[in-house]
Structures are given as C-alpha cells and as structure tokens.
C-alpha cells in the first residue's frame, strides 16, 4: 500500500467520474474556482513539498448530489449547485476547497487504508479494488474506521483553515463557510460516528479563527490572491 498506488488509482477513478458529468459548463464559475484553487495549490506546494509533483486538475459540475472533493494526487471536482445553494463568497469557497485539498495533502486515503489493514488484516490477502470497495460499502469495516474518519474530518477542517489563511484569506471570513453549512443543514446538531456535526465544526472554526486573529503575528505577509 503506497501513496503512488493511490494516486494512480485516483487518476483512473477521476477520469471515470469526469465522463459521468457535464463539466465546466459555466465558464465564469469555472474560472472563479480555478483562480481560488490555484492560490491554495500554490500554498500547498510550499507547505507539502510532495504535492509539487502532482498533476493537479480542477473541474466543475452542476450535479446537485456533489459538493466538492480532492482525490489523491490533486484531482478536484466542485459542484456549482452546492456553492450556489450555500451562497458561498470567495473566502468561503476557499475554505471548502482547502478542506478537500488537505484530505489529499495529508494522505488521508492512504492512512485510512493502512488503518483498515491493521484492523482487518484479512483484506491484505485480497485485491486492492476489493479493499477500496469495502472501505465505502462494508458495514463492519466502516464501523471500525469511523473514529479514524471522524478525526480526519476534524484535521481537514483545522489544517484547511490554516492553509487558506496562510494563502491570504482572513480567518473570520473562512469560518463563514461553516456558518453557512450549519444554517443550510437539515440536521445541524447531529454528529455521526465518522463525522462531526455542522454545529461542532462551526464552533471549532470560530475558535480557531479567533485564535488566529489574536495571534496575528503569524499571519501571512505575502498574500497570494
């Protein structure tokens, strides 16, 4: 199990996903997403040197069932429908993208698979594609990985805000994404075993933003946008 394997597999899955969507239909929205993503990617390449060699890709879709994600190797897909539903400003969109970029930069997929093999060693005897499917669909394995996934979501929120802040966005504006996500949620106070509630995420974002504002000495001196 290596990061190189996951990057190669992500490229295959991403290509398949792109074939299933109408891509980049709104040129203005796509340009907006690409401009914000470029700033975050430039910062990520500085903070996570291994990401500098990735073949980054950014595309948009209007699929209402999508929001945003960044696969291993920097393969990003963003839903215009989701961004419009929450009425995200640029800083809030940057927070959404930074969260997803951090999942990839922190090798969360690799760590999840490694944890799966540690918890259920018998998966090591099967083809990788079966493990890949099990992580998403095998209820027993999903339950075993719940705490890992919960921690990864919390980490991606925290490190995503720090990444976007270092790229030049004000922390208070970044936290606004979590406020809108909270207000747009049907169950804002409900946490799941593998996912913190929107309320908890907004609370954590407010606290981190206040800390960054208080300790402004560490704020970025060369905004990239």
CSV table of C-alpha atoms in Angstrom, one decimal:
chain,number,residue,atom,x,y,z
A,1,UNK,CA,0.0,0.0,0.0
A,2,UNK,CA,1.7,3.2,-1.2
A,3,UNK,CA,0.8,6.7,-2.0
A,4,UNK,CA,1.9,6.2,-5.6
A,5,UNK,CA,-0.6,3.4,-5.9
A,6,UNK,CA,-3.4,5.5,-4.6
A,7,UNK,CA,-2.5,8.4,-6.9
A,8,UNK,CA,-2.5,6.1,-9.9
A,9,UNK,CA,-5.9,4.6,-8.9
A,10,UNK,CA,-7.4,8.1,-8.1
A,11,UNK,CA,-6.5,9.2,-11.6
A,12,UNK,CA,-8.4,6.3,-13.1
A,13,UNK,CA,-11.4,6.9,-10.9
A,14,UNK,CA,-11.3,10.6,-11.5
A,15,UNK,CA,-11.3,10.1,-15.3
A,16,UNK,CA,-14.4,7.9,-15.0
A,17,UNK,CA,-16.1,10.4,-12.9
A,18,UNK,CA,-15.4,13.2,-15.4
A,19,UNK,CA,-17.0,11.0,-18.1
A,20,UNK,CA,-20.2,10.8,-16.0
A,21,UNK,CA,-20.6,14.6,-15.5
A,22,UNK,CA,-21.2,17.7,-17.7
A,23,UNK,CA,-18.0,19.6,-16.9
A,24,UNK,CA,-17.1,23.3,-16.7
A,25,UNK,CA,-20.5,24.3,-18.2
A,26,UNK,CA,-20.4,27.8,-16.6
A,27,UNK,CA,-17.2,29.4,-17.8
A,28,UNK,CA,-17.4,32.2,-15.2
A,29,UNK,CA,-17.9,29.9,-12.3
A,30,UNK,CA,-15.2,27.6,-13.5
A,31,UNK,CA,-12.7,30.5,-13.8
A,32,UNK,CA,-13.6,31.6,-10.3
A,33,UNK,CA,-13.0,28.1,-8.9
A,34,UNK,CA,-9.7,27.7,-10.8
A,35,UNK,CA,-8.4,31.1,-9.6
A,36,UNK,CA,-9.1,30.3,-5.9
A,37,UNK,CA,-7.8,26.8,-6.3
A,38,UNK,CA,-4.6,28.0,-7.9
A,39,UNK,CA,-3.8,30.1,-4.9
A,40,UNK,CA,-4.4,27.2,-2.5
A,41,UNK,CA,-2.5,24.8,-4.6
A,42,UNK,CA,0.5,27.1,-4.7
A,43,UNK,CA,0.4,27.4,-1.0
A,44,UNK,CA,0.0,23.6,-0.6
A,45,UNK,CA,3.1,23.0,-2.8
A,46,UNK,CA,5.1,25.2,-0.4
A,47,UNK,CA,3.7,23.5,2.7
A,48,UNK,CA,3.6,19.9,1.5
A,49,UNK,CA,6.6,19.5,-1.0
A,50,UNK,CA,5.4,16.1,-2.3
A,51,UNK,CA,2.3,17.8,-3.8
A,52,UNK,CA,4.5,19.9,-6.1
A,53,UNK,CA,4.9,17.0,-8.4
A,54,UNK,CA,1.2,16.1,-8.6
A,55,UNK,CA,-0.7,16.5,-11.8
A,56,UNK,CA,-3.3,18.8,-10.3
A,57,UNK,CA,-6.7,19.0,-12.1
A,58,UNK,CA,-9.7,21.2,-11.3
A,59,UNK,CA,-13.1,20.8,-12.8
A,60,UNK,CA,-16.7,21.9,-12.0
A,61,UNK,CA,-20.0,20.2,-12.3
A,62,UNK,CA,-23.6,21.2,-11.6
A,63,UNK,CA,-24.5,17.9,-10.1
A,64,UNK,CA,-26.7,18.6,-7.1
A,65,UNK,CA,-25.6,15.4,-5.4
A,66,UNK,CA,-22.0,16.5,-5.3
A,67,UNK,CA,-20.3,19.2,-3.2
A,68,UNK,CA,-16.5,19.1,-3.5
A,69,UNK,CA,-13.7,16.7,-3.2
A,70,UNK,CA,-10.0,16.4,-3.8
A,71,UNK,CA,-8.7,12.9,-4.6
A,72,UNK,CA,-5.1,11.6,-4.1
A,73,UNK,CA,-2.8,13.4,-6.5
A,74,UNK,CA,-4.8,16.6,-6.5
A,75,UNK,CA,-7.9,15.7,-8.6
A,76,UNK,CA,-10.6,18.2,-7.6
A,77,UNK,CA,-14.2,18.3,-8.6
A,78,UNK,CA,-16.5,21.1,-7.3
A,79,UNK,CA,-20.3,21.3,-7.6
A,80,UNK,CA,-21.7,24.7,-8.7
A,81,UNK,CA,-25.1,23.7,-7.4
A,82,UNK,CA,-23.7,23.2,-3.9
A,83,UNK,CA,-21.8,26.5,-3.9
A,84,UNK,CA,-24.8,28.4,-5.1
A,85,UNK,CA,-27.1,26.7,-2.6
A,86,UNK,CA,-24.9,27.9,0.3
A,87,UNK,CA,-24.2,31.3,-1.5
A,88,UNK,CA,-20.5,31.0,-0.8
A,89,UNK,CA,-18.3,34.0,-1.2
A,90,UNK,CA,-14.7,33.6,-2.3
A,91,UNK,CA,-13.3,33.1,1.1
A,92,UNK,CA,-15.9,30.6,2.0
A,93,UNK,CA,-15.3,28.8,-1.3
A,94,UNK,CA,-11.6,28.8,-0.5
A,95,UNK,CA,-12.3,27.2,2.9
A,96,UNK,CA,-14.3,24.4,1.1
A,97,UNK,CA,-11.5,23.8,-1.3
A,98,UNK,CA,-8.8,24.0,1.3
A,99,UNK,CA,-10.6,21.4,3.4
A,100,UNK,CA,-10.6,19.0,0.5
A,101,UNK,CA,-7.1,19.8,-0.5
A,102,UNK,CA,-5.9,18.9,3.0
A,103,UNK,CA,-7.5,15.5,2.8
A,104,UNK,CA,-5.2,14.8,-0.2
A,105,UNK,CA,-2.1,16.6,1.1
A,106,UNK,CA,-2.3,14.8,4.5
A,107,UNK,CA,-2.6,11.4,2.7
A,108,UNK,CA,-5.9,10.7,4.4
A,109,UNK,CA,-6.8,8.0,1.9
A,110,UNK,CA,-3.5,6.2,2.5
A,111,UNK,CA,-3.9,6.4,6.2
A,112,UNK,CA,-7.5,5.1,6.1
A,113,UNK,CA,-6.4,2.0,4.0
A,114,UNK,CA,-3.5,1.4,6.3
A,115,UNK,CA,-5.8,1.5,9.3
A,116,UNK,CA,-8.2,-0.8,7.6
A,117,UNK,CA,-5.5,-3.4,7.0
A,118,UNK,CA,-4.4,-3.1,10.6
A,119,UNK,CA,-8.0,-3.6,11.9
A,120,UNK,CA,-8.9,-6.3,9.4
A,121,UNK,CA,-5.7,-8.0,8.2
A,122,UNK,CA,-7.5,-10.4,6.0
A,123,UNK,CA,-8.1,-7.7,3.4
A,124,UNK,CA,-4.4,-7.7,2.7
A,125,UNK,CA,-5.0,-11.1,1.0
A,126,UNK,CA,-7.5,-9.7,-1.5
A,127,UNK,CA,-7.1,-7.4,-4.5
A,128,UNK,CA,-6.8,-3.7,-3.7
A,129,UNK,CA,-10.1,-3.0,-5.6
A,130,UNK,CA,-11.9,-5.1,-3.1
A,131,UNK,CA,-10.5,-3.2,-0.2
A,132,UNK,CA,-11.3,0.0,-1.9
A,133,UNK,CA,-15.0,-1.1,-2.3
A,134,UNK,CA,-15.1,-2.4,1.3
A,135,UNK,CA,-14.0,0.9,2.8
A,136,UNK,CA,-17.1,2.5,1.3
A,137,UNK,CA,-19.6,-0.3,1.5
A,138,UNK,CA,-18.6,-3.0,4.0
A,139,UNK,CA,-20.6,-2.0,7.1
A,140,UNK,CA,-18.4,-3.8,9.5
A,141,UNK,CA,-15.2,-2.2,8.2
A,142,UNK,CA,-16.9,1.2,8.0
A,143,UNK,CA,-17.8,0.9,11.7
A,144,UNK,CA,-14.2,0.0,12.5
A,145,UNK,CA,-12.9,3.0,10.6
A,146,UNK,CA,-15.4,5.5,12.0
A,147,UNK,CA,-13.2,7.1,14.6
A,148,UNK,CA,-10.3,7.4,12.1
A,149,UNK,CA,-12.6,9.2,9.6
A,150,UNK,CA,-14.0,11.5,12.3
A,151,UNK,CA,-10.5,12.5,13.3
A,152,UNK,CA,-9.6,13.1,9.6
A,153,UNK,CA,-12.6,15.4,9.1
A,154,UNK,CA,-11.6,17.5,12.2
A,155,UNK,CA,-8.0,17.6,11.0
A,156,UNK,CA,-9.0,18.7,7.4
A,157,UNK,CA,-11.2,21.5,8.9
A,158,UNK,CA,-8.3,22.8,11.1
A,159,UNK,CA,-5.5,22.4,8.6
A,160,UNK,CA,-7.7,23.6,5.8
A,161,UNK,CA,-8.3,26.9,7.6
A,162,UNK,CA,-4.6,27.3,8.3
A,163,UNK,CA,-3.8,26.6,4.7
A,164,UNK,CA,-6.2,29.1,3.3
A,165,UNK,CA,-5.2,31.7,6.0
A,166,UNK,CA,-1.6,31.3,5.0
A,167,UNK,CA,-2.6,31.8,1.4
A,168,UNK,CA,-4.0,35.2,2.4
A,169,UNK,CA,-7.7,34.9,3.3
A,170,UNK,CA,-8.9,36.4,6.7
A,171,UNK,CA,-9.7,33.6,9.2
A,172,UNK,CA,-13.0,35.2,10.2
A,173,UNK,CA,-14.2,35.0,6.5
A,174,UNK,CA,-13.0,31.5,6.2
A,175,UNK,CA,-15.1,30.5,9.2
A,176,UNK,CA,-18.1,31.8,7.4
A,177,UNK,CA,-18.2,28.7,5.3
A,178,UNK,CA,-19.0,26.6,8.4
A,179,UNK,CA,-21.7,29.1,9.5
A,180,UNK,CA,-23.4,28.7,6.1
A,181,UNK,CA,-23.0,24.9,6.2
A,182,UNK,CA,-24.6,24.9,9.7
A,183,UNK,CA,-27.5,27.0,8.6
A,184,UNK,CA,-28.0,25.0,5.4
A,185,UNK,CA,-28.0,21.6,7.2
A,186,UNK,CA,-31.2,19.6,7.8
A,187,UNK,CA,-29.6,18.2,11.0
A,188,UNK,CA,-27.1,20.8,12.1
A,189,UNK,CA,-26.6,19.4,15.6
A,190,UNK,CA,-26.3,15.7,14.7
A,191,UNK,CA,-22.9,14.1,14.7
A,192,UNK,CA,-22.2,10.7,13.2
A,193,UNK,CA,-19.6,8.2,14.3
A,194,UNK,CA,-17.5,9.2,11.3
A,195,UNK,CA,-18.4,12.8,11.0
A,196,UNK,CA,-18.7,15.8,13.4
A,197,UNK,CA,-22.0,17.8,13.3
A,198,UNK,CA,-22.1,21.1,11.4
A,199,UNK,CA,-22.6,22.8,14.8
A,200,UNK,CA,-19.4,21.3,16.2
A,201,UNK,CA,-17.5,22.3,13.0
A,202,UNK,CA,-18.7,25.8,13.1
A,203,UNK,CA,-17.8,26.1,16.8
A,204,UNK,CA,-14.3,24.8,16.2
A,205,UNK,CA,-13.9,27.2,13.2
A,206,UNK,CA,-14.9,30.2,15.2
A,207,UNK,CA,-12.5,29.3,18.0
A,208,UNK,CA,-9.6,28.8,15.5
A,209,UNK,CA,-10.4,32.0,13.7
A,210,UNK,CA,-10.4,33.9,17.0
A,211,UNK,CA,-7.0,32.4,17.9
A,212,UNK,CA,-5.5,33.3,14.5
A,213,UNK,CA,-6.8,36.9,14.8
A,214,UNK,CA,-5.4,37.2,18.4
A,215,UNK,CA,-2.0,35.8,17.4
A,216,UNK,CA,-1.8,37.8,14.2
A,217,UNK,CA,2.0,37.8,14.4
A,218,UNK,CA,1.9,34.5,12.5
A,219,UNK,CA,-0.4,35.9,9.7
A,220,UNK,CA,0.9,35.6,6.1
A,221,UNK,CA,2.9,38.5,4.9
A,222,UNK,CA,2.6,37.8,1.1
A,223,UNK,CA,-1.0,37.0,0.2
A,224,UNK,CA,-1.1,35.0,-3.0
A,225,UNK,CA,-4.5,36.2,-4.2
